[in-house]
Short mmCIF file of C-alpha atoms and ligand atoms in Angstrom, two decimals:
data_model
loop_
_atom_site.label_atom_id
_atom_site.label_comp_id
_atom_site.label_asym_id
_atom_site.label_seq_id
_atom_site.Cartn_x
_atom_site.Cartn_y
_atom_site.Cartn_z
CA UNK T 10 -0.04 0.19 0.18
CA UNK T 11 1.36 3.60 -1.02
CA UNK T 12 1.11 5.92 1.87
CA UNK T 13 0.00 9.10 0.54
CA UNK T 14 1.92 11.43 3.07
CA UNK T 15 4.52 10.77 5.41
CA UNK T 16 2.42 11.38 8.67
CA UNK T 17 3.96 12.99 11.87
CA UNK T 18 2.89 13.71 15.31
CA UNK T 19 0.73 10.70 15.65
CA UNK T 20 -0.31 9.41 18.85
CA UNK T 21 0.39 5.74 19.41
CA UNK T 22 -2.01 3.01 18.26
CA UNK T 23 -2.37 -0.05 20.02
CA UNK T 24 -5.21 -2.55 19.01
CA UNK T 25 -5.81 -6.59 18.73
CA UNK T 26 -4.86 -6.09 14.96
CA UNK T 27 -2.06 -3.46 14.88
CA UNK T 28 0.80 -1.98 17.06
CA UNK T 29 2.58 1.25 16.18
CA UNK T 30 4.60 3.60 18.18
CA UNK T 31 3.86 7.37 18.23
CA UNK T 32 5.69 9.26 15.65
CA UNK T 33 7.82 12.74 16.32
CA UNK T 34 7.76 15.73 14.33
CA UNK T 35 10.57 14.35 12.23
CA UNK T 36 8.21 11.15 11.74
CA UNK T 37 10.54 9.05 13.54
CA UNK T 38 8.61 6.46 15.41
CA UNK T 39 9.26 6.57 18.86
CA UNK T 40 9.37 3.94 21.58
CA UNK T 41 5.80 2.69 23.32
CA UNK T 42 4.66 4.45 25.91
CA UNK T 43 3.20 1.56 28.35
CA UNK T 44 2.44 3.70 31.10
CA UNK T 45 0.62 6.07 29.07
CA UNK T 46 -1.53 3.07 27.70
CA UNK T 47 -1.96 1.84 31.27
CA UNK T 48 -3.24 5.05 32.17
CA UNK T 49 -5.80 5.76 29.01
CA UNK T 50 -7.31 1.88 29.50
CA UNK T 51 -7.45 2.01 33.24
CA UNK T 52 -5.35 -0.55 34.12
CA UNK T 53 -3.26 -1.29 37.37
CA UNK T 54 0.72 -1.36 37.29
CA UNK T 55 2.59 -4.29 38.53
CA UNK T 56 3.88 -2.56 41.44
CA UNK T 57 6.12 -3.94 44.43
CA UNK T 58 3.65 -4.61 46.70
CA UNK T 59 2.00 -7.29 44.17
CA UNK T 60 5.24 -8.48 43.63
CA UNK T 61 5.72 -9.23 47.13
CA UNK T 62 2.53 -10.60 47.72
CA UNK T 63 3.03 -13.10 44.92
CA UNK T 64 6.13 -14.30 46.57
CA UNK T 65 4.46 -14.68 49.86
CA UNK T 66 1.43 -16.36 48.40
CA UNK T 67 3.05 -19.24 46.06
CA UNK T 68 6.59 -19.09 47.71
CA UNK T 69 7.92 -18.18 44.32
CA UNK T 70 10.34 -15.59 43.31
CA UNK T 71 8.11 -13.61 40.69
CA UNK T 72 9.55 -14.28 37.02
CA UNK T 73 12.06 -12.29 35.78
CA UNK T 74 9.64 -10.60 33.35
CA UNK T 75 7.55 -9.76 36.49
CA UNK T 76 10.65 -8.36 38.30
CA UNK T 77 11.56 -6.48 35.50
CA UNK T 78 8.59 -4.74 34.20
CA UNK T 79 7.90 -6.93 31.23
CA UNK T 80 4.77 -7.89 32.34
CA UNK T 81 3.66 -4.68 33.62
CA UNK T 82 0.33 -4.19 33.86
CA UNK T 83 -3.40 -6.20 35.10
CA UNK T 84 -6.63 -6.11 36.42
CA UNK T 85 -7.58 -8.13 39.47
CA UNK T 86 -4.49 -10.24 39.64
CA UNK T 87 -4.48 -9.66 43.65
CA UNK T 88 -8.16 -11.49 43.29
CA UNK T 89 -6.40 -14.43 41.64
CA UNK T 90 -3.70 -14.53 44.65
CA UNK T 91 -6.46 -14.49 46.88
CA UNK T 92 -7.90 -17.48 45.61
CA UNK T 93 -4.98 -19.69 45.28
CA UNK T 94 -4.07 -18.53 48.92
CA UNK T 95 -7.54 -20.06 49.80
CA UNK T 96 -7.20 -22.97 47.69
CA UNK T 97 -10.18 -22.45 45.67
CA UNK T 98 -10.07 -23.59 42.07
CA UNK T 99 -9.40 -21.16 39.28
CA UNK T 100 -7.72 -21.66 35.50
CA UNK T 101 -5.75 -20.38 32.96
CA UNK T 102 -6.84 -19.15 29.35
CA UNK T 103 -4.60 -17.87 26.65
CA UNK T 104 -4.47 -17.84 23.02
CA UNK T 105 -2.82 -17.41 19.75
CA UNK T 106 -3.98 -16.41 16.10
CA UNK T 107 -2.33 -18.46 13.81
CA UNK T 108 -1.61 -15.81 11.36
CA UNK T 109 1.50 -18.05 10.08
CA UNK T 110 3.07 -21.39 10.20
CA UNK T 111 5.56 -20.79 12.61
CA UNK T 112 6.21 -18.59 15.44
CA UNK T 113 8.67 -15.88 16.25
CA UNK T 114 10.14 -15.34 19.48
CA UNK T 115 7.95 -12.18 20.40
CA UNK T 116 4.93 -14.58 20.21
CA UNK T 117 6.26 -17.14 22.77
CA UNK T 118 6.85 -14.59 25.49
CA UNK T 119 3.24 -14.32 26.77
CA UNK T 120 2.98 -18.39 26.16
CA UNK T 121 6.19 -19.06 28.14
CA UNK T 122 4.97 -16.52 30.75
CA UNK T 123 1.63 -18.75 30.84
CA UNK T 124 3.50 -22.10 31.34
CA UNK T 125 5.68 -20.72 34.24
CA UNK T 126 2.08 -19.76 35.73
CA UNK T 127 0.47 -23.05 35.23
CA UNK T 128 3.48 -24.70 36.87
CA UNK T 129 3.47 -22.33 39.88
CA UNK T 130 -0.03 -22.30 40.50
CA UNK T 131 -0.49 -25.81 39.21
CA UNK T 132 -3.97 -25.32 37.40
CA UNK T 133 -5.50 -26.21 34.38
CA UNK T 134 -5.03 -24.25 31.04
CA UNK T 135 -7.17 -23.75 28.11
CA UNK T 136 -5.52 -22.51 25.09
CA UNK T 137 -7.61 -21.48 22.17
CA UNK T 138 -6.11 -21.11 18.58
CA UNK T 139 -8.22 -18.71 16.63
CA UNK T 140 -7.67 -19.91 13.25
CA UNK T 141 -11.39 -18.68 12.93
CA UNK T 142 -10.16 -14.97 13.61
CA UNK T 143 -7.04 -15.05 11.41
CA UNK T 144 -9.38 -16.20 8.02
CA UNK T 145 -12.02 -13.67 8.93
CA UNK T 146 -9.42 -10.62 9.14
CA UNK T 147 -7.28 -11.40 6.33
CA UNK T 148 -8.93 -11.41 2.93
CA UNK T 149 -6.38 -13.76 1.59
CA UNK T 150 -6.41 -16.22 3.87
CA UNK T 151 -8.77 -19.05 3.50
CA UNK T 152 -10.00 -21.08 6.42
CA UNK T 153 -8.14 -24.47 5.14
CA UNK T 154 -4.86 -22.80 5.33
CA UNK T 155 -5.90 -20.94 8.76
CA UNK T 156 -6.87 -24.21 10.23
CA UNK T 157 -3.36 -25.70 8.78
CA UNK T 158 -1.40 -22.92 10.62
CA UNK T 159 -3.07 -23.87 14.04
CA UNK T 160 -2.24 -27.33 13.73
CA UNK T 161 1.32 -26.11 12.94
CA UNK T 162 1.18 -23.49 15.74
CA UNK T 163 -0.50 -26.18 18.26
CA UNK T 164 3.10 -27.89 17.79
CA UNK T 165 5.05 -24.95 18.43
CA UNK T 166 2.86 -24.40 21.46
CA UNK T 167 3.70 -27.63 22.93
CA UNK T 168 7.21 -27.48 22.41
CA UNK T 169 7.10 -24.67 24.84
CA UNK T 170 6.37 -27.01 27.94
CA UNK T 171 3.18 -27.14 28.80
CA UNK T 172 1.71 -30.23 31.30
CA UNK T 173 -0.34 -32.50 29.16
CA UNK T 174 -2.11 -33.17 32.23
CA UNK T 175 -3.47 -30.13 32.67
CA UNK T 176 -3.25 -28.30 29.44
CA UNK T 177 -6.29 -28.25 27.10
CA UNK T 178 -5.48 -26.68 23.73
CA UNK T 179 -7.86 -26.28 20.45
CA UNK T 180 -8.66 -24.80 17.08
CA UNK T 181 -11.72 -22.55 17.23
CA UNK T 182 -12.48 -24.16 13.55
CA UNK T 183 -12.59 -27.59 15.54
CA UNK T 184 -13.82 -27.35 19.02
CA UNK T 185 -16.26 -24.14 19.02
CA UNK T 186 -19.75 -26.07 19.24
CA UNK T 187 -21.96 -27.08 22.15
CA UNK T 188 -21.36 -25.29 25.27
CA UNK T 189 -18.94 -22.79 24.14
CA UNK T 190 -20.86 -22.14 21.18
CA UNK T 191 -24.07 -21.47 23.05
CA UNK T 192 -21.82 -19.24 25.52
CA UNK T 193 -21.10 -17.22 22.42
CA UNK T 194 -24.25 -16.94 20.91
CA UNK T 195 -25.44 -15.37 24.65
CA UNK T 196 -22.69 -13.26 25.01
CA UNK T 197 -23.49 -11.45 21.68
CA UNK T 198 -27.20 -11.34 22.30
CA UNK T 199 -25.86 -8.70 25.19
CA UNK T 200 -23.85 -6.64 23.18
CA UNK T 201 -25.29 -4.05 21.05
CA UNK T 202 -23.26 -3.35 17.95
CA UNK T 203 -22.69 0.27 19.09
CA UNK T 204 -20.49 -0.93 22.06
CA UNK T 205 -17.98 -2.81 19.49
CA UNK T 206 -18.11 -0.59 16.83
CA UNK T 207 -15.64 2.22 18.22
CA UNK T 208 -13.24 -0.03 20.28
CA UNK T 209 -12.75 -2.42 17.74
CA UNK T 210 -12.96 -0.07 14.73
CA UNK T 211 -15.72 -1.71 12.79
CA UNK T 212 -18.14 0.27 10.56
CA UNK T 213 -20.77 -0.54 7.89
CA UNK T 214 -18.76 -2.55 5.53
CA UNK T 215 -17.38 -4.74 8.25
CA UNK T 216 -17.98 -8.58 7.66
CA UNK T 217 -20.57 -9.88 10.01
CA UNK T 218 -18.06 -12.70 10.59
CA UNK T 219 -15.59 -9.98 12.42
CA UNK T 220 -18.45 -8.44 14.63
CA UNK T 221 -19.15 -11.59 16.07
CA UNK T 222 -15.88 -13.44 16.55
CA UNK T 223 -14.95 -10.97 19.79
CA UNK T 224 -17.78 -13.16 21.56
CA UNK T 225 -15.59 -16.27 20.85
CA UNK T 226 -12.68 -14.96 22.02
CA UNK T 227 -14.48 -13.48 25.06
CA UNK T 228 -16.71 -16.77 26.25
CA UNK T 229 -13.58 -19.02 26.24
CA UNK T 230 -12.94 -17.33 29.45
CA UNK T 231 -15.99 -19.05 30.85
CA UNK T 232 -15.62 -22.26 32.62
CA UNK T 233 -18.71 -23.50 31.27
CA UNK T 234 -16.85 -23.77 28.06
CA UNK T 235 -15.37 -26.75 28.78
CA UNK T 236 -17.54 -29.20 30.43
CA UNK T 237 -15.33 -31.94 29.85
CA UNK T 238 -12.24 -30.60 31.74
CA UNK T 239 -13.77 -30.23 35.06
CA UNK T 240 -15.19 -33.88 35.42
CA UNK T 241 -15.00 -37.24 33.92
CA UNK T 242 -18.91 -37.00 33.55
CA UNK T 243 -19.23 -33.81 31.81
CA UNK T 244 -21.84 -31.35 32.77
CA UNK T 245 -24.73 -31.90 30.08
CA UNK T 246 -25.93 -28.39 30.44
CA UNK T 247 -24.16 -25.17 31.72
CA UNK T 248 -24.21 -24.95 35.27
CA UNK T 249 -24.33 -21.92 38.00
CA UNK T 250 -21.52 -23.72 39.90
CA UNK T 251 -19.23 -24.44 37.18
CA UNK T 252 -19.81 -20.64 35.66
CA UNK T 253 -18.34 -19.52 39.41
CA UNK T 254 -14.98 -20.60 38.75
CA UNK T 255 -12.96 -17.42 37.65
CA UNK T 256 -9.88 -17.29 35.38
CA UNK T 257 -6.86 -15.55 34.81
CA UNK T 258 -5.79 -14.44 31.49
CA UNK T 259 -2.07 -13.68 30.54
CA UNK T 260 -1.59 -11.54 27.20
CA UNK T 261 -0.26 -9.07 25.14
CA UNK T 262 -1.51 -5.79 25.91
CA UNK T 263 -3.14 -5.26 22.58
CA UNK T 264 -5.59 -7.58 23.34
CA UNK T 265 -6.99 -5.97 26.46
CA UNK T 266 -10.38 -4.48 24.11
CA UNK T 267 -11.33 -8.11 24.07
CA UNK T 268 -11.06 -8.62 27.95
CA UNK T 269 -12.75 -5.13 28.62
CA UNK T 270 -15.51 -6.09 26.32
CA UNK T 271 -16.23 -9.24 28.38
CA UNK T 272 -15.26 -7.90 32.12
CA UNK T 273 -18.12 -5.75 31.21
CA UNK T 274 -20.76 -7.92 30.48
CA UNK T 275 -19.67 -11.27 31.91
CA UNK T 276 -22.28 -10.85 34.89
CA UNK T 277 -25.40 -10.66 32.59
CA UNK T 278 -24.54 -14.30 31.70
CA UNK T 279 -27.78 -16.45 32.60
CA UNK T 280 -25.05 -18.45 34.86
CA UNK T 281 -22.92 -15.40 35.59
CA UNK T 282 -19.14 -15.79 35.68
CA UNK T 283 -16.67 -13.33 37.55
CA UNK T 284 -14.85 -10.80 36.02
CA UNK T 285 -11.78 -12.40 34.51
CA UNK T 286 -8.31 -11.44 35.81
CA UNK T 287 -6.09 -10.37 33.37
CA UNK T 288 -2.07 -10.11 33.23
CA UNK T 289 -0.52 -7.59 30.63
CA UNK T 290 2.88 -8.09 28.93
CA UNK T 291 4.74 -5.41 26.53
CA UNK T 292 5.84 -6.33 23.19
CA UNK T 293 9.41 -7.66 22.37
CA UNK T 294 11.20 -5.08 20.47
CA UNK T 295 12.13 -5.45 17.12
CA UNK T 296 15.62 -5.85 16.05
CA UNK T 297 15.41 -2.37 14.67
CA UNK T 298 14.69 -1.21 17.92
CA UNK T 299 11.95 0.85 19.91
CA UNK T 300 8.57 1.59 18.79
CA UNK T 301 8.42 -1.48 16.63
CA UNK T 302 7.55 -5.16 17.65
CA UNK T 303 8.94 -8.33 16.05
CA UNK T 304 6.55 -8.95 13.16
CA UNK T 305 6.18 -12.12 11.03
CA UNK T 306 5.98 -9.68 8.04
CA UNK T 307 9.12 -8.31 8.38
CA UNK T 308 11.48 -11.31 8.33
CA UNK T 309 14.64 -8.89 9.47
CA UNK T 310 13.01 -7.55 12.43
CA UNK T 311 12.30 -10.76 14.23
CA UNK T 312 14.06 -13.85 15.53
CA UNK T 313 11.78 -17.06 14.40
CA UNK T 314 11.77 -20.43 16.38
CA UNK T 315 12.80 -22.03 13.02
CA UNK T 316 15.90 -20.04 12.81
CA UNK T 317 19.64 -21.52 12.84
CA UNK T 318 22.40 -20.30 15.30
CA UNK T 319 23.98 -18.87 11.97
CA UNK T 320 20.74 -16.88 10.91
CA UNK T 321 20.46 -15.34 14.88
CA UNK T 322 24.10 -14.83 14.78
CA UNK T 323 23.60 -13.00 11.26
CA UNK T 324 20.63 -11.23 12.53
CA UNK T 325 21.76 -9.95 15.61
CA UNK T 326 25.24 -8.53 14.12
CA UNK T 327 23.53 -6.88 10.96
CA UNK T 328 20.32 -5.52 12.42
CA UNK T 329 20.00 -5.33 16.07
CA UNK T 330 19.84 -1.75 16.82
CA UNK T 331 22.84 -1.00 19.06
CA UNK T 332 22.97 1.79 21.73
CA UNK T 333 26.75 1.81 21.61
CA UNK T 334 29.16 4.34 20.12
CA UNK T 335 30.59 4.57 16.47
CA UNK T 336 33.87 3.49 17.10
CA UNK T 337 35.74 1.25 20.01
CA UNK T 338 37.50 4.28 20.87
CA UNK T 339 34.30 6.89 21.38
CA UNK T 340 32.57 3.72 23.30
CA UNK T 341 35.65 3.38 25.58
CA UNK T 342 35.47 6.96 26.08
CA UNK T 343 31.76 7.71 26.13
CA UNK T 344 30.03 4.28 27.03
CA UNK T 345 26.78 3.33 25.40
CA UNK T 346 23.34 3.54 26.02
CA UNK T 347 21.67 0.18 27.21
CA UNK T 348 18.36 1.03 27.57
CA UNK T 349 18.05 1.31 23.94
CA UNK T 350 20.33 -1.46 22.79
CA UNK T 351 18.39 -3.96 21.62
CA UNK T 352 20.66 -6.69 22.55
CA UNK T 353 20.77 -5.63 25.96
CA UNK T 354 17.02 -5.45 25.77
CA UNK T 355 16.63 -9.00 24.55
CA UNK T 356 19.11 -10.09 27.61
CA UNK T 357 16.69 -8.53 29.87
CA UNK T 358 14.33 -11.28 28.83
CA UNK T 359 16.85 -14.02 29.29
CA UNK T 360 19.27 -13.51 31.47
CA UNK T 361 18.01 -15.10 34.63
CA UNK T 362 20.63 -13.32 36.85
CA UNK T 363 19.52 -9.82 38.17
CA UNK T 364 23.16 -9.20 39.63
CA UNK T 365 24.61 -9.88 36.38
CA UNK T 366 22.41 -8.20 34.06
CA UNK T 367 22.96 -5.18 36.14
CA UNK T 368 26.59 -5.14 35.93
CA UNK T 369 26.24 -5.54 32.04
CA UNK T 370 24.13 -2.31 32.34
CA UNK T 371 26.94 -0.74 34.28
CA UNK T 372 29.76 -1.86 32.34
CA UNK T 373 28.29 -0.88 28.85
CA UNK T 374 27.29 2.61 30.21
CA UNK T 375 31.03 3.28 31.37
CA UNK T 376 32.29 1.81 28.23
CA UNK T 377 34.09 -1.16 29.80
CA UNK T 378 31.82 -3.55 27.41
CA UNK T 379 31.77 -2.92 23.75
CA UNK T 380 28.98 -3.23 21.52
CA UNK T 381 30.48 -6.32 19.77
CA UNK T 382 30.59 -7.89 23.22
CA UNK T 383 27.01 -7.39 24.30
CA UNK T 384 25.93 -8.77 20.75
CA UNK T 385 28.01 -11.53 21.36
CA UNK T 386 26.28 -12.34 24.76
CA UNK T 387 22.91 -11.93 22.82
CA UNK T 388 23.47 -14.11 20.71
CA UNK T 389 24.38 -16.75 22.79
CA UNK T 390 21.29 -16.49 24.96
CA UNK T 391 19.13 -16.50 21.99
CA UNK T 392 20.92 -19.27 20.01
CA UNK T 393 20.08 -21.56 23.13
CA UNK T 394 16.61 -20.19 23.57
CA UNK T 395 15.71 -21.16 20.09
CA UNK T 396 18.03 -24.75 19.92
CA UNK T 397 16.47 -26.04 23.27
CA UNK T 398 12.85 -25.41 21.55
CA UNK T 399 13.74 -26.86 18.12
CA UNK T 400 14.92 -29.96 20.13
CA UNK T 401 11.57 -30.36 22.18
CA UNK T 402 9.81 -29.18 19.00
CA UNK T 403 11.02 -32.44 16.94
CA UNK T 404 9.65 -34.69 19.77
CA UNK T 405 6.43 -33.40 19.38
CA UNK T 406 4.63 -36.24 17.22
CA UNK T 407 1.00 -36.64 16.27
CA UNK T 408 0.03 -38.39 19.12
CA UNK T 409 1.34 -35.94 21.16
CA UNK T 410 -0.44 -33.19 19.35
CA UNK T 411 -3.61 -35.67 19.81
CA UNK T 412 -3.28 -35.97 23.59
CA UNK T 413 -3.30 -32.14 24.01
CA UNK T 414 -5.97 -31.20 21.42
CA UNK T 415 -8.42 -33.92 23.17
CA UNK T 416 -11.51 -32.56 24.95
CA UNK T 417 -11.12 -34.33 28.07
CA UNK T 418 -10.96 -34.16 32.27
CA UNK T 419 -7.39 -32.35 33.14
CA UNK T 420 -5.53 -33.12 36.11
CA UNK T 421 -3.97 -30.53 38.67
CA UNK T 422 -3.10 -30.01 42.44
CA UNK T 423 -3.65 -26.28 43.00
CA UNK T 424 -1.97 -24.82 46.40
CA UNK T 425 -0.44 -27.66 48.22
CA UNK T 426 -0.86 -25.76 51.44
CA UNK T 427 -4.21 -23.53 51.32
CA UNK T 428 -5.32 -21.51 54.20
CA UNK T 429 -9.26 -21.66 53.87
CA UNK T 430 -11.23 -18.31 54.73
CA UNK T 431 -14.54 -19.11 56.74
CA UNK T 432 -16.76 -18.32 53.95
CA UNK T 433 -20.25 -19.67 53.14
CA UNK T 434 -19.97 -19.51 49.62
CA UNK T 435 -17.19 -21.80 49.27
CA UNK T 436 -19.36 -25.30 48.56
CA UNK T 437 -17.73 -27.86 47.10
CA UNK T 438 -17.77 -27.48 43.24
CA UNK T 439 -18.62 -30.92 40.92
CA UNK T 440 -14.87 -30.83 40.03
CA UNK T 441 -12.41 -33.53 40.34
CA UNK T 442 -9.05 -32.50 40.84
CA UNK T 443 -6.46 -35.19 40.93
CA UNK T 444 -7.05 -38.44 39.11
N1 LIG U 513 -6.77 -12.87 19.20
C1 LIG U 513 -5.44 -13.42 19.53
C2 LIG U 513 -4.27 -13.43 18.74
O1 LIG U 513 -4.64 -12.74 17.10
C3 LIG U 513 -5.33 -15.01 20.09
C4 LIG U 513 -6.42 -15.00 21.22
C5 LIG U 513 -7.34 -15.62 21.62
C6 LIG U 513 -5.80 -14.80 22.58
N2 LIG U 513 -7.50 -16.07 23.00
C7 LIG U 513 -6.63 -15.13 23.74
C8 LIG U 513 -4.63 -14.02 23.22
C9 LIG U 513 -6.60 -14.91 25.20
C10 LIG U 513 -4.19 -13.79 24.68
C11 LIG U 513 -5.33 -14.10 25.17
O2 LIG U 513 -3.08 -13.37 18.70
#
């Protein structure tokens, strides 16, 4: 598409279909202002108090991505911590839009974080592949191809290490029927077009599939959408008890508009569900630097999970934006800026050791560390992440795929040492956890 004029002084635009940083007067894209986004959308920030509470309640140090503000925002996360503390059931829900056959590193961030949460909380996870959405929103993508992408992506997702006993992974085109479809129809009945038109940028020419789709993505957060996972004898109809099980949704912040709609309307269902809790991540910076995110449509912006060690090395060396000085002499003299340096930014994602990271920050700033040295560290870290992934991916057979995608009862443990609160509402739910 040929843009008529370069637009300048544009505000940042973040929505479920595109993410663009603001542009300054010179027409340069600047970094996404996540604080402004949180303020505009009225989300809560992940602050020290909630990190402390997380550690106290779970006995786990918060994930480095929480400690470092990469998962930076939430809605009602503390309510999930309360649930966990009391040993009451809840579940995780996340998803992926299969827009291509393979994932890049940026896609894996919210997914790896979800895997970690599943391990820490020991709870069920439902994972939605929105092949329907991708075909509806992309003129050229057929439903058949979107479904093929979903199945390929499913293997990648499994390779991230989710626990099959606790994970139900599904393609919308295959699974959406029965209870989840009834939920979607019922939910859609409560949403006038006016309520989504603005928030989702729909107008009179929008195909009606797109207009209905948000209902599908939303109701996936209702426990009643999955009668099979709670019991060996799945409920024949939706029930009030199952509807009352709350959900936590880890996601990139761009997905928030869907779940605001859900939180505003969940109580209107015949069997109401609590407002789902949300936890939001930032986007993994593109190789070119702040203001962009890794994108499949620009191969030089992203590290793909199929990249070889050699490709990773070449991409970082050639494309990773550097906050260092032009020459070695200047770097030694003036030091560089780690905060805009893409290699450093990637290390904040993958270096576990806080002290080591802080030392790198200091040394880069002082000039003790050179750009080439920093790039080398980033290359090694990414090569390891991708190689480990590829090793696990090679083991995902058809049988493994099938075992994750079969609707069935899940088995989980929850909090091993709950502190139940005296509460009349805690009747035993018709839910079996352990086998
Ligand atoms: N719409 C999302 C995408 O295009 C996929 C998705 C569905 C999702 N349900 C979700 C993402 C829940 C995060 C949380 O990628």
